[in-house]
Amino acid sequence: MVEQYKQQQPYLLALDSIIFGFDGESLNVLLVKRGLEKETWSLMGGWLQPNESLEQAAARILFELTDLTNVYLEQLHTFGDPHRDPIVRTVSVAYFALVKVADYTSKLSETFQARWFSLYDLPPLLFDHADMVSLAIKHLRYKASQHPIGFELLPEKFTIPQLKKLYDAIYNTEFDKRNFSRKILSTNLLIKLDEKQKGFSKRGAYFYQVDMAKYQQLTHSFLNFIPNPDTLF
């Protein structure tokens, strides 16, 4: 048995995170500049340590790179093409994360020129990272159509128009205002506040916040926010 282990080739195991953030107008991905090639950018990532599970390593790497904890983090897919990394055989387990842009303060801005890019205007990406982003947005669209995870990208209080802009950005389309508002409010996930957003219209729009008790109950429930999302693309 031991001899069988000795005969196997060792490989590196990386963890890469597609970190999504919403700035109020567009859906963005957090990238860092890499020196391997000119003007090449990559997802944020790191290596699995001997004493860690995959989930522990993904959370640690995300914290080291963003200073954020308690972030929505979900395993996406394992990328194992033997030629994906030309330097050494590396298997990568990809995760996607949803963060509030206002909460993020980068320790890497100067060292690695970390910055947000619009999902729909990304620069050239390292290795197979473009494939990772493509798969991540497909998965995010599915999850956001069925589950209330989109709220992870919003500030604590928000208006219905702001929420609609988020879903417009996720799906790269524009939903009907009345139908969207009716559908979202029918979930009973939102608490209406006695405060309005000022400066954008004469009447102003009321702020809402998520009912966290209901959110925790319904995170894994199928709410069907966006019917048949695959038909949009």
Short mmCIF file of C-alpha atoms in Angstrom, two decimals, residues 5 14 19 104 111 115 133 184-185 193 223 225 229:
data_model
loop_
_atom_site.label_atom_id
_atom_site.label_comp_id
_atom_site.label_asym_id
_atom_site.label_seq_id
_atom_site.Cartn_x
_atom_site.Cartn_y
_atom_site.Cartn_z
CA TYR A 5 1.61 6.11 -2.68
CA ALA A 14 -4.47 25.97 -5.58
CA ILE A 19 -14.90 37.79 -5.92
CA TYR A 104 -13.60 45.98 1.15
CA THR A 111 1.77 45.80 -4.15
CA ARG A 115 -8.74 46.67 -8.45
CA VAL A 133 -15.30 33.73 -14.29
CA ILE A 184 -39.48 41.06 -4.76
CA LEU A 185 -41.98 42.46 -2.26
CA LEU A 193 -37.91 51.73 6.79
CA LEU A 223 -38.18 31.48 -4.29
CA PHE A 225 -37.08 35.43 -8.15
CA PRO A 229 -33.24 32.96 -16.29
#
